[in-house]
mmCIF file of C-alpha atoms in Angstrom:
data_model
loop_
_atom_site.group_PDB
_atom_site.id
_atom_site.type_symbol
_atom_site.label_atom_id
_atom_site.label_comp_id
_atom_site.label_asym_id
_atom_site.label_seq_id
_atom_site.Cartn_x
_atom_site.Cartn_y
_atom_site.Cartn_z
ATOM 1 C CA UNK E 1 220.368 118.905 151.409
ATOM 2 C CA UNK E 2 223.490 116.699 151.586
ATOM 3 C CA UNK E 3 225.613 119.210 149.676
ATOM 4 C CA UNK E 4 224.991 121.736 152.487
ATOM 5 C CA UNK E 5 227.438 119.774 154.658
ATOM 6 C CA UNK E 6 230.292 120.044 152.148
ATOM 7 C CA UNK E 7 229.611 123.341 150.391
ATOM 8 C CA UNK E 8 232.495 125.777 151.139
ATOM 9 C CA UNK E 9 230.046 128.574 151.992
ATOM 10 C CA UNK E 10 227.305 126.622 153.768
ATOM 11 C CA UNK E 11 229.222 123.977 155.692
ATOM 12 C CA UNK E 12 230.456 126.321 158.434
ATOM 13 C CA UNK E 13 226.975 127.698 159.299
ATOM 14 C CA UNK E 14 225.413 124.219 159.106
ATOM 15 C CA UNK E 15 227.978 122.374 161.228
ATOM 16 C CA UNK E 16 228.573 125.315 163.532
ATOM 17 C CA UNK E 17 224.885 125.859 164.288
ATOM 18 C CA UNK E 18 224.196 122.148 164.752
ATOM 19 C CA UNK E 19 227.032 121.823 167.254
ATOM 20 C CA UNK E 20 226.096 125.064 169.007
ATOM 21 C CA UNK E 21 222.467 123.949 169.332
ATOM 22 C CA UNK E 22 223.586 120.523 170.572
ATOM 23 C CA UNK E 23 225.702 122.081 173.317
ATOM 24 C CA UNK E 24 223.068 124.605 174.405
ATOM 25 C CA UNK E 25 220.230 122.057 174.392
ATOM 26 C CA UNK E 26 222.159 119.664 176.658
ATOM 27 C CA UNK E 27 222.757 122.465 179.138
ATOM 28 C CA UNK E 28 219.102 123.429 178.749
ATOM 29 C CA UNK E 29 218.029 120.062 180.166
ATOM 30 C CA UNK E 30 219.885 120.796 183.409
ATOM 31 C CA UNK E 31 218.470 124.318 183.699
ATOM 32 C CA UNK E 32 214.945 123.221 182.764
ATOM 33 C CA UNK E 33 214.832 120.409 185.322
ATOM 34 C CA UNK E 34 216.135 122.737 188.033
ATOM 35 C CA UNK E 35 213.186 125.054 187.190
ATOM 36 C CA UNK E 36 215.532 127.933 186.383
ATOM 37 C CA UNK E 37 214.666 128.484 182.747
ATOM 38 C CA UNK E 38 214.626 132.259 183.133
ATOM 39 C CA UNK E 39 218.280 132.127 184.211
ATOM 40 C CA UNK E 40 219.408 131.451 180.641
ATOM 41 C CA UNK E 41 217.328 134.395 179.393
ATOM 42 C CA UNK E 42 218.846 136.703 182.001
ATOM 43 C CA UNK E 43 222.439 135.632 181.453
ATOM 44 C CA UNK E 44 222.182 135.823 177.661
ATOM 45 C CA UNK E 45 220.968 139.425 177.938
ATOM 46 C CA UNK E 46 223.633 140.121 180.550
ATOM 47 C CA UNK E 47 226.336 139.297 177.988
ATOM 48 C CA UNK E 48 225.405 142.283 175.825
ATOM 49 C CA UNK E 49 226.990 145.187 177.774
ATOM 50 C CA UNK E 50 230.232 143.256 178.193
ATOM 51 C CA UNK E 51 230.345 142.372 174.510
ATOM 52 C CA UNK E 52 229.692 146.003 173.526
ATOM 53 C CA UNK E 53 232.297 147.329 175.945
ATOM 54 C CA UNK E 54 234.797 144.698 174.817
ATOM 55 C CA UNK E 55 234.378 145.706 171.168
ATOM 56 C CA UNK E 56 234.634 149.419 172.059
ATOM 57 C CA UNK E 57 237.889 148.915 173.995
ATOM 58 C CA UNK E 58 239.271 146.681 171.263
ATOM 59 C CA UNK E 59 238.456 149.357 168.664
ATOM 60 C CA UNK E 60 240.299 151.988 170.699
ATOM 61 C CA UNK E 61 243.457 149.990 171.431
ATOM 62 C CA UNK E 62 243.709 147.431 168.597
ATOM 63 C CA UNK E 63 241.871 148.869 165.573
ATOM 64 C CA UNK E 64 244.253 147.182 163.121
ATOM 65 C CA UNK E 65 243.257 143.644 164.234
ATOM 66 C CA UNK E 66 239.593 143.715 163.275
ATOM 67 C CA UNK E 67 239.548 139.996 162.405
ATOM 68 C CA UNK E 68 240.193 139.193 166.092
ATOM 69 C CA UNK E 69 237.187 141.122 167.333
ATOM 70 C CA UNK E 70 235.454 137.910 168.360
ATOM 71 C CA UNK E 71 237.995 137.529 171.187
ATOM 72 C CA UNK E 72 236.897 140.887 172.589
ATOM 73 C CA UNK E 73 233.267 139.815 172.252
ATOM 74 C CA UNK E 74 233.871 136.524 174.074
ATOM 75 C CA UNK E 75 235.967 138.088 176.816
ATOM 76 C CA UNK E 76 233.623 140.998 177.447
ATOM 77 C CA UNK E 77 230.517 138.809 177.302
ATOM 78 C CA UNK E 78 232.043 136.344 179.756
ATOM 79 C CA UNK E 79 232.928 139.013 182.318
ATOM 80 C CA UNK E 80 229.545 140.707 181.928
ATOM 81 C CA UNK E 81 227.517 137.502 182.294
ATOM 82 C CA UNK E 82 229.616 136.502 185.302
ATOM 83 C CA UNK E 83 228.828 139.855 186.906
ATOM 84 C CA UNK E 84 225.156 139.250 186.095
ATOM 85 C CA UNK E 85 225.287 135.871 187.831
ATOM 86 C CA UNK E 86 226.978 137.422 190.869
ATOM 87 C CA UNK E 87 224.325 140.160 190.935
ATOM 88 C CA UNK E 88 221.538 137.571 190.892
ATOM 89 C CA UNK E 89 223.098 135.636 193.766
ATOM 90 C CA UNK E 90 223.652 138.824 195.785
ATOM 91 C CA UNK E 91 220.064 140.003 195.292
ATOM 92 C CA UNK E 92 218.715 136.591 196.342
ATOM 93 C CA UNK E 93 220.993 135.928 199.301
ATOM 94 C CA UNK E 94 221.827 139.391 200.655
ATOM 95 C CA UNK E 95 219.004 141.541 199.348
ATOM 96 C CA UNK E 96 216.177 139.135 200.167
ATOM 97 C CA UNK E 97 214.755 139.524 196.659
ATOM 98 C CA UNK E 98 212.693 136.704 195.175
ATOM 99 C CA UNK E 99 214.364 134.716 192.413
ATOM 100 C CA UNK E 100 212.045 135.806 189.602
ATOM 101 C CA UNK E 101 212.344 139.471 190.589
ATOM 102 C CA UNK E 102 216.146 139.251 190.791
ATOM 103 C CA UNK E 103 216.347 137.630 187.363
ATOM 104 C CA UNK E 104 214.088 140.223 185.745
ATOM 105 C CA UNK E 105 215.939 143.093 187.419
ATOM 106 C CA UNK E 106 219.364 141.917 186.248
ATOM 107 C CA UNK E 107 218.052 141.209 182.743
ATOM 108 C CA UNK E 108 216.578 144.694 182.343
ATOM 109 C CA UNK E 109 219.498 146.587 183.895
ATOM 110 C CA UNK E 110 222.289 144.800 182.039
ATOM 111 C CA UNK E 111 220.517 144.830 178.691
ATOM 112 C CA UNK E 112 219.707 148.507 179.160
ATOM 113 C CA UNK E 113 223.370 149.274 179.861
ATOM 114 C CA UNK E 114 224.296 147.374 176.711
ATOM 115 C CA UNK E 115 221.870 149.421 174.624
ATOM 116 C CA UNK E 116 223.340 152.650 176.047
ATOM 117 C CA UNK E 117 226.900 151.546 175.186
ATOM 118 C CA UNK E 118 225.830 150.471 171.685
ATOM 119 C CA UNK E 119 224.107 153.828 171.122
ATOM 120 C CA UNK E 120 227.288 155.630 172.141
ATOM 121 C CA UNK E 121 229.297 153.546 169.682
ATOM 122 C CA UNK E 122 226.904 154.477 166.879
ATOM 123 C CA UNK E 123 228.202 158.052 166.919
ATOM 124 C CA UNK E 124 231.732 157.520 168.223
ATOM 125 C CA UNK E 125 232.681 154.226 166.523
ATOM 126 C CA UNK E 126 230.212 153.781 163.643
ATOM 127 C CA UNK E 127 232.235 151.090 161.824
ATOM 128 C CA UNK E 128 232.425 148.973 164.966
ATOM 129 C CA UNK E 129 228.789 149.563 165.840
ATOM 130 C CA UNK E 130 227.786 146.959 163.248
ATOM 131 C CA UNK E 131 229.733 144.347 165.195
ATOM 132 C CA UNK E 132 227.648 144.829 168.326
ATOM 133 C CA UNK E 133 224.359 145.155 166.428
ATOM 134 C CA UNK E 134 225.058 141.757 164.930
ATOM 135 C CA UNK E 135 225.067 140.271 168.429
ATOM 136 C CA UNK E 136 221.388 141.079 169.008
ATOM 137 C CA UNK E 137 220.049 138.482 166.560
ATOM 138 C CA UNK E 138 223.235 136.712 165.483
ATOM 139 C CA UNK E 139 224.853 136.315 162.087
ATOM 140 C CA UNK E 140 225.337 132.620 161.511
ATOM 141 C CA UNK E 141 225.692 133.027 157.750
ATOM 142 C CA UNK E 142 229.169 134.568 158.117
ATOM 143 C CA UNK E 143 230.661 131.718 160.139
ATOM 144 C CA UNK E 144 233.985 130.182 159.149
ATOM 145 C CA UNK E 145 235.594 126.807 159.800
ATOM 146 C CA UNK E 146 237.112 128.086 163.046
ATOM 147 C CA UNK E 147 233.592 128.278 164.462
ATOM 148 C CA UNK E 148 233.050 124.575 163.699
ATOM 149 C CA UNK E 149 236.074 123.694 165.815
ATOM 150 C CA UNK E 150 234.975 126.099 168.549
ATOM 151 C CA UNK E 151 231.449 124.689 168.803
ATOM 152 C CA UNK E 152 232.725 121.139 168.376
ATOM 153 C CA UNK E 153 235.126 121.604 171.273
ATOM 154 C CA UNK E 154 232.375 123.063 173.456
ATOM 155 C CA UNK E 155 230.038 120.166 172.627
ATOM 156 C CA UNK E 156 232.780 117.661 173.434
ATOM 157 C CA UNK E 157 233.444 119.316 176.799
ATOM 158 C CA UNK E 158 229.744 119.318 177.724
ATOM 159 C CA UNK E 159 229.134 115.718 176.606
ATOM 160 C CA UNK E 160 232.219 114.577 178.533
ATOM 161 C CA UNK E 161 231.071 116.459 181.633
ATOM 162 C CA UNK E 162 227.610 114.873 181.483
ATOM 163 C CA UNK E 163 229.076 111.401 180.924
ATOM 164 C CA UNK E 164 231.555 111.641 183.799
ATOM 165 C CA UNK E 165 229.174 113.225 186.317
ATOM 166 C CA UNK E 166 225.884 111.627 185.286
ATOM 167 C CA UNK E 167 225.097 109.852 188.579
ATOM 168 C CA UNK E 168 225.777 112.777 190.932
ATOM 169 C CA UNK E 169 224.034 115.141 188.500
ATOM 170 C CA UNK E 170 220.989 112.877 188.479
ATOM 171 C CA UNK E 171 220.896 112.934 192.271
ATOM 172 C CA UNK E 172 221.374 116.715 192.366
ATOM 173 C CA UNK E 173 218.603 117.383 189.858
ATOM 174 C CA UNK E 174 215.951 115.435 191.724
ATOM 175 C CA UNK E 175 216.927 115.789 195.386
ATOM 176 C CA UNK E 176 219.549 118.348 196.363
ATOM 177 C CA UNK E 177 219.205 117.663 200.105
ATOM 178 C CA UNK E 178 219.762 113.944 199.561
ATOM 179 C CA UNK E 179 222.900 114.764 197.567
ATOM 180 C CA UNK E 180 224.203 116.985 200.360
ATOM 181 C CA UNK E 181 223.450 114.309 202.960
ATOM 182 C CA UNK E 182 225.425 111.754 200.952
ATOM 183 C CA UNK E 183 228.362 114.184 200.699
ATOM 184 C CA UNK E 184 228.213 114.522 196.933
ATOM 185 C CA UNK E 185 230.114 117.533 195.488
ATOM 186 C CA UNK E 186 226.917 119.549 195.093
ATOM 187 C CA UNK E 187 228.479 123.024 195.195
ATOM 188 C CA UNK E 188 231.193 122.012 192.736
ATOM 189 C CA UNK E 189 228.642 120.489 190.357
ATOM 190 C CA UNK E 190 226.410 123.556 190.503
ATOM 191 C CA UNK E 191 229.344 125.830 189.755
ATOM 192 C CA UNK E 192 230.414 123.618 186.856
ATOM 193 C CA UNK E 193 226.883 123.695 185.419
ATOM 194 C CA UNK E 194 226.745 127.491 185.657
ATOM 195 C CA UNK E 195 230.187 127.875 184.065
ATOM 196 C CA UNK E 196 229.257 125.603 181.172
ATOM 197 C CA UNK E 197 225.937 127.399 180.767
ATOM 198 C CA UNK E 198 227.778 130.726 180.599
ATOM 199 C CA UNK E 199 230.164 129.282 178.037
ATOM 200 C CA UNK E 200 227.285 127.960 175.914
ATOM 201 C CA UNK E 201 225.469 131.286 175.987
ATOM 202 C CA UNK E 202 228.558 133.343 175.204
ATOM 203 C CA UNK E 203 229.644 131.176 172.296
ATOM 204 C CA UNK E 204 226.080 130.883 171.004
ATOM 205 C CA UNK E 205 225.286 134.593 170.734
ATOM 206 C CA UNK E 206 227.454 134.717 167.591
ATOM 207 C CA UNK E 207 224.958 132.418 165.850
ATOM 208 C CA UNK E 208 221.539 133.139 167.339
ATOM 209 C CA UNK E 209 222.014 136.434 169.139
ATOM 210 C CA UNK E 210 221.527 137.772 172.650
ATOM 211 C CA UNK E 211 217.759 138.147 172.326
ATOM 212 C CA UNK E 212 217.040 134.632 171.042
ATOM 213 C CA UNK E 213 219.793 132.527 172.621
ATOM 214 C CA UNK E 214 217.730 131.436 175.616
ATOM 215 C CA UNK E 215 215.179 129.949 173.216
ATOM 216 C CA UNK E 216 217.781 127.502 171.942
ATOM 217 C CA UNK E 217 218.673 126.552 175.498
ATOM 218 C CA UNK E 218 215.126 125.821 176.660
ATOM 219 C CA UNK E 219 213.056 124.858 173.570
ATOM 220 C CA UNK E 220 214.768 121.471 172.891
ATOM 221 C CA UNK E 221 214.527 120.563 176.591
ATOM 222 C CA UNK E 222 210.807 121.404 176.618
ATOM 223 C CA UNK E 223 210.269 119.262 173.522
ATOM 224 C CA UNK E 224 212.254 116.331 174.924
ATOM 225 C CA UNK E 225 210.452 116.398 178.288
ATOM 226 C CA UNK E 226 207.119 115.627 176.634
ATOM 227 C CA UNK E 227 208.335 112.223 175.416
ATOM 228 C CA UNK E 228 210.092 110.716 178.411
ATOM 229 C CA UNK E 229 210.528 110.560 182.179
ATOM 230 C CA UNK E 230 214.089 109.195 181.935
ATOM 231 C CA UNK E 231 217.004 111.609 182.203
ATOM 232 C CA UNK E 232 219.270 109.763 179.753
ATOM 233 C CA UNK E 233 216.593 109.672 177.083
ATOM 234 C CA UNK E 234 215.813 113.333 177.695
ATOM 235 C CA UNK E 235 219.441 114.286 177.060
ATOM 236 C CA UNK E 236 219.454 112.306 173.808
ATOM 237 C CA UNK E 237 216.148 113.761 172.599
ATOM 238 C CA UNK E 238 217.111 117.316 173.545
ATOM 239 C CA UNK E 239 220.394 116.947 171.660
ATOM 240 C CA UNK E 240 218.523 115.594 168.643
ATOM 241 C CA UNK E 241 215.938 118.390 168.651
ATOM 242 C CA UNK E 242 218.664 120.994 169.109
ATOM 243 C CA UNK E 243 220.811 119.657 166.270
ATOM 244 C CA UNK E 244 217.826 119.376 163.941
ATOM 245 C CA UNK E 245 216.858 122.959 164.789
ATOM 246 C CA UNK E 246 220.309 124.118 163.714
ATOM 247 C CA UNK E 247 220.138 122.079 160.514
ATOM 248 C CA UNK E 248 216.594 122.979 159.454
ATOM 249 C CA UNK E 249 216.997 126.611 160.516
ATOM 250 C CA UNK E 250 219.945 126.959 158.146
ATOM 251 C CA UNK E 251 218.088 125.108 155.402
ATOM 252 C CA UNK E 252 215.045 127.386 155.598
ATOM 253 C CA UNK E 253 217.352 130.372 155.825
ATOM 254 C CA UNK E 254 218.882 129.443 152.460
ATOM 255 C CA UNK E 255 215.770 128.356 150.557
ATOM 256 C CA UNK E 256 213.403 131.025 151.942
ATOM 257 C CA UNK E 257 215.938 133.857 152.362
ATOM 258 C CA UNK E 258 215.304 134.184 156.120
ATOM 259 C CA UNK E 259 217.693 135.422 158.826
ATOM 260 C CA UNK E 260 219.486 132.342 160.130
ATOM 261 C CA UNK E 261 219.340 132.970 163.889
ATOM 262 C CA UNK E 262 215.590 133.614 164.107
ATOM 263 C CA UNK E 263 214.946 130.708 161.707
ATOM 264 C CA UNK E 264 216.834 128.328 164.021
ATOM 265 C CA UNK E 265 214.886 129.496 167.067
ATOM 266 C CA UNK E 266 211.580 129.262 165.179
ATOM 267 C CA UNK E 267 212.312 125.646 164.225
ATOM 268 C CA UNK E 268 213.220 124.842 167.838
ATOM 269 C CA UNK E 269 210.034 126.531 169.025
ATOM 270 C CA UNK E 270 208.029 124.571 166.455
ATOM 271 C CA UNK E 271 209.497 121.310 167.776
ATOM 272 C CA UNK E 272 208.511 122.332 171.310
ATOM 273 C CA UNK E 273 205.000 123.357 170.241
ATOM 274 C CA UNK E 274 204.375 120.152 168.276
ATOM 275 C CA UNK E 275 205.654 118.105 171.208
ATOM 276 C CA UNK E 276 203.358 119.928 173.632
ATOM 277 C CA UNK E 277 200.421 119.190 171.337
ATOM 278 C CA UNK E 278 201.106 115.693 169.982
ATOM 279 C CA UNK E 279 203.456 113.827 172.355
ATOM 280 C CA UNK E 280 201.813 110.436 173.129
ATOM 281 C CA UNK E 281 201.791 110.691 176.941
ATOM 282 C CA UNK E 282 201.951 114.395 177.760
ATOM 283 C CA UNK E 283 200.672 115.994 174.564
ATOM 284 C CA UNK E 284 197.590 118.187 174.881
ATOM 285 C CA UNK E 285 195.730 116.370 172.095
ATOM 286 C CA UNK E 286 196.170 112.923 173.615
ATOM 287 C CA UNK E 287 195.338 114.217 177.090
ATOM 288 C CA UNK E 288 192.081 115.662 175.741
ATOM 289 C CA UNK E 289 191.346 112.348 174.015
ATOM 290 C CA UNK E 290 191.987 110.435 177.257
ATOM 291 C CA UNK E 291 189.766 112.818 179.239
ATOM 292 C CA UNK E 292 186.917 112.596 176.718
ATOM 293 C CA UNK E 293 187.287 108.818 176.542
ATOM 294 C CA UNK E 294 187.093 108.552 180.342
ATOM 295 C CA UNK E 295 184.051 110.828 180.495
ATOM 296 C CA UNK E 296 182.323 108.775 177.797
ATOM 297 C CA UNK E 297 183.064 105.565 179.713
ATOM 298 C CA UNK E 298 181.641 107.097 182.899
ATOM 299 C CA UNK E 299 178.506 108.111 180.999
ATOM 300 C CA UNK E 300 178.149 104.626 179.521
ATOM 301 C CA UNK E 301 178.437 103.032 182.965
ATOM 302 C CA UNK E 302 175.933 105.498 184.417
ATOM 303 C CA UNK E 303 173.499 104.651 181.608
ATOM 304 C CA UNK E 304 173.887 100.916 182.248
ATOM 305 C CA UNK E 305 173.274 101.483 185.951
ATOM 306 C CA UNK E 306 170.292 103.732 185.178
ATOM 307 C CA UNK E 307 168.691 101.168 182.858
ATOM 308 C CA UNK E 308 169.225 98.459 185.488
ATOM 309 C CA UNK E 309 167.483 100.614 188.122
ATOM 310 C CA UNK E 310 164.744 102.277 186.051
ATOM 311 C CA UNK E 311 164.376 99.990 183.055
ATOM 312 C CA UNK E 312 164.566 102.819 180.494
ATOM 313 C CA UNK E 313 166.559 105.760 179.132
ATOM 314 C CA UNK E 314 165.578 109.431 179.179
ATOM 315 C CA UNK E 315 162.997 110.248 176.502
ATOM 316 C CA UNK E 316 165.041 113.213 175.192
ATOM 317 C CA UNK E 317 168.673 112.067 175.328
ATOM 318 C CA UNK E 318 171.402 114.600 174.619
ATOM 319 C CA UNK E 319 174.021 114.189 171.912
ATOM 320 C CA UNK E 320 176.502 112.794 174.449
ATOM 321 C CA UNK E 321 173.940 110.242 175.673
ATOM 322 C CA UNK E 322 173.131 109.244 172.074
ATOM 323 C CA UNK E 323 176.845 108.718 171.449
ATOM 324 C CA UNK E 324 177.138 106.608 174.600
ATOM 325 C CA UNK E 325 174.071 104.549 173.607
ATOM 326 C CA UNK E 326 175.581 103.908 170.181
ATOM 327 C CA UNK E 327 178.779 102.716 171.864
ATOM 328 C CA UNK E 328 176.818 100.456 174.223
ATOM 329 C CA UNK E 329 174.899 98.903 171.319
ATOM 330 C CA UNK E 330 178.136 98.425 169.428
ATOM 331 C CA UNK E 331 179.728 96.734 172.445
ATOM 332 C CA UNK E 332 176.784 94.396 172.975
ATOM 333 C CA UNK E 333 175.783 95.834 176.362
ATOM 334 C CA UNK E 334 172.274 96.854 175.280
ATOM 335 C CA UNK E 335 169.962 95.667 172.495
ATOM 336 C CA UNK E 336 168.268 97.838 169.820
ATOM 337 C CA UNK E 337 165.262 98.356 172.122
ATOM 338 C CA UNK E 338 167.617 99.884 174.721
ATOM 339 C CA UNK E 339 167.296 96.984 177.165
ATOM 340 C CA UNK E 340 170.235 95.366 178.904
ATOM 341 C CA UNK E 341 171.705 92.260 177.351
ATOM 342 C CA UNK E 342 173.028 89.479 179.582
ATOM 343 C CA UNK E 343 176.520 91.000 179.498
ATOM 344 C CA UNK E 344 175.044 94.451 180.051
ATOM 345 C CA UNK E 345 173.213 93.304 183.160
ATOM 346 C CA UNK E 346 176.405 91.753 184.568
ATOM 347 C CA UNK E 347 178.269 94.977 183.871
ATOM 348 C CA UNK E 348 175.565 97.076 185.556
ATOM 349 C CA UNK E 349 175.583 94.813 188.620
ATOM 350 C CA UNK E 350 179.365 95.120 188.793
ATOM 351 C CA UNK E 351 179.111 98.934 188.802
ATOM 352 C CA UNK E 352 176.429 98.852 191.506
ATOM 353 C CA UNK E 353 178.582 96.478 193.550
ATOM 354 C CA UNK E 354 181.588 98.833 193.398
ATOM 355 C CA UNK E 355 179.384 101.799 194.297
ATOM 356 C CA UNK E 356 177.939 100.123 197.378
ATOM 357 C CA UNK E 357 181.254 98.649 198.496
ATOM 358 C CA UNK E 358 182.792 102.111 198.482
ATOM 359 C CA UNK E 359 179.825 103.586 200.363
ATOM 360 C CA UNK E 360 180.228 100.932 203.038
ATOM 361 C CA UNK E 361 183.981 101.537 203.255
ATOM 362 C CA UNK E 362 183.455 105.284 203.732
ATOM 363 C CA UNK E 363 180.795 104.735 206.379
ATOM 364 C CA UNK E 364 182.437 101.957 208.400
ATOM 365 C CA UNK E 365 186.138 102.698 208.052
ATOM 366 C CA UNK E 366 186.303 106.481 207.591
ATOM 367 C CA UNK E 367 183.206 107.576 209.476
ATOM 368 C CA UNK E 368 181.571 109.472 206.590
ATOM 369 C CA UNK E 369 177.829 110.127 206.704
ATOM 370 C CA UNK E 370 175.026 111.614 204.627
ATOM 371 C CA UNK E 371 175.025 112.637 200.978
ATOM 372 C CA UNK E 372 178.807 112.896 200.848
ATOM 373 C CA UNK E 373 179.025 109.098 200.823
ATOM 374 C CA UNK E 374 176.843 108.820 197.736
ATOM 375 C CA UNK E 375 178.542 111.632 195.811
ATOM 376 C CA UNK E 376 181.999 110.198 196.444
ATOM 377 C CA UNK E 377 180.890 106.695 195.474
ATOM 378 C CA UNK E 378 179.406 108.057 192.223
ATOM 379 C CA UNK E 379 182.917 109.160 191.272
ATOM 380 C CA UNK E 380 184.904 106.223 192.646
ATOM 381 C CA UNK E 381 182.805 103.484 191.054
ATOM 382 C CA UNK E 382 184.375 104.314 187.678
ATOM 383 C CA UNK E 383 188.011 104.015 188.758
ATOM 384 C CA UNK E 384 188.056 101.127 191.246
ATOM 385 C CA UNK E 385 190.272 98.387 189.806
ATOM 386 C CA UNK E 386 189.740 94.626 190.327
ATOM 387 C CA UNK E 387 192.667 94.655 192.776
ATOM 388 C CA UNK E 388 191.029 97.442 194.798
ATOM 389 C CA UNK E 389 187.741 95.537 194.734
ATOM 390 C CA UNK E 390 189.464 92.444 196.156
ATOM 391 C CA UNK E 391 191.039 94.495 198.944
ATOM 392 C CA UNK E 392 187.742 96.199 199.796
ATOM 393 C CA UNK E 393 185.932 92.858 199.888
ATOM 394 C CA UNK E 394 188.564 91.380 202.186
ATOM 395 C CA UNK E 395 188.734 94.489 204.388
ATOM 396 C CA UNK E 396 184.952 94.641 204.792
ATOM 397 C CA UNK E 397 184.718 90.838 205.254
ATOM 398 C CA UNK E 398 182.641 90.156 202.129
ATOM 399 C CA UNK E 399 179.662 92.362 203.090
ATOM 400 C CA UNK E 400 176.085 91.720 201.953
ATOM 401 C CA UNK E 401 174.506 95.170 202.489
ATOM 402 C CA UNK E 402 175.577 98.798 202.080
ATOM 403 C CA UNK E 403 175.005 101.560 204.727
ATOM 404 C CA UNK E 404 171.477 102.108 203.333
ATOM 405 C CA UNK E 405 170.640 98.402 203.884
ATOM 406 C CA UNK E 406 170.599 97.824 200.117
ATOM 407 C CA UNK E 407 171.955 94.434 198.986
ATOM 408 C CA UNK E 408 175.449 94.401 197.498
ATOM 409 C CA UNK E 409 175.456 92.216 194.344
ATOM 410 C CA UNK E 410 177.776 89.237 194.436
ATOM 411 C CA UNK E 411 180.873 89.397 192.291
ATOM 412 C CA UNK E 412 180.361 87.917 188.831
ATOM 413 C CA UNK E 413 176.583 87.677 189.076
#
């Protein structure tokens, strides 16, 4: 894969896409944390009519300078996306339209206008029609070295902006009202973020396309969020996932003969999906494991308490109970004849103590009565920590009996 970075044909798509994905993923973190992910989708689609109109006007007035068409694309896309942003703000502030409705409306209208313009070009300017069709899904394979410098410059601008404004941005992302109260340049920062987002989207449609560009803005941010709660780390991870998406997307495009833009977005989506499933703290798999582990522990503690009260286990235990019994035997809490060991008895008494302490707290301090006390204590006995137990004991003045006049076992007995 190393020769991809130096090959005269492949180096421009590789470096260009990596830098483009780096820039868009960093901006994606800001949009994702502001809960405005759909904004990138709307603005990327809003670039299409401007790009089409820009190419059409360029074809009419400067047909001899076809190699400079990208300037018409950038200029038209910028104006169009800016109009889309203004339309969103007007619908929200003046029209009283909800944010999601305004975003969807602008997306559909602007993209529809773009399709109409492109259809008109198909009959009137057929040679130039290919230029605007390319913008739908991108054409990264035809990049040149000028694109490396363009994307590199954009990445440098965005990284510099994040470095210089990190503290106020951090405050803005997590508490806008606090930022306003402390007289931070909130409006200026928000405008700068939107301008840089527009720039990222406009420059990126050449590689990934109008339809898929928002995926490269949001997917790396989604993947990064699953691994950390720290903003700095999230920026680093999002940049890494974005750059790797650009690299691997180009690699699979070459070896599997796939379109480059969709391949890049698919790799980014795969990173996001794998992160959602397997991230250590937030991943679905590990969350399921933690939930099942907690439920098994609750069942084990209920069995210990049941054996302490009744002296036996149900004659027809379910699979879950059999699993819990096996775990209890393995841990030395019960013996092969399903009777409590010394440690098992101490554990059961500890559970009963927590249950009755919580019942007494609910009755004496919160005024609860009836069955609700017991049901709540059945749940709380499994999650009360030693620190909470100490506080309850002190608060209730080391009680000896619960609300039902049952003795509360001493701690450690």
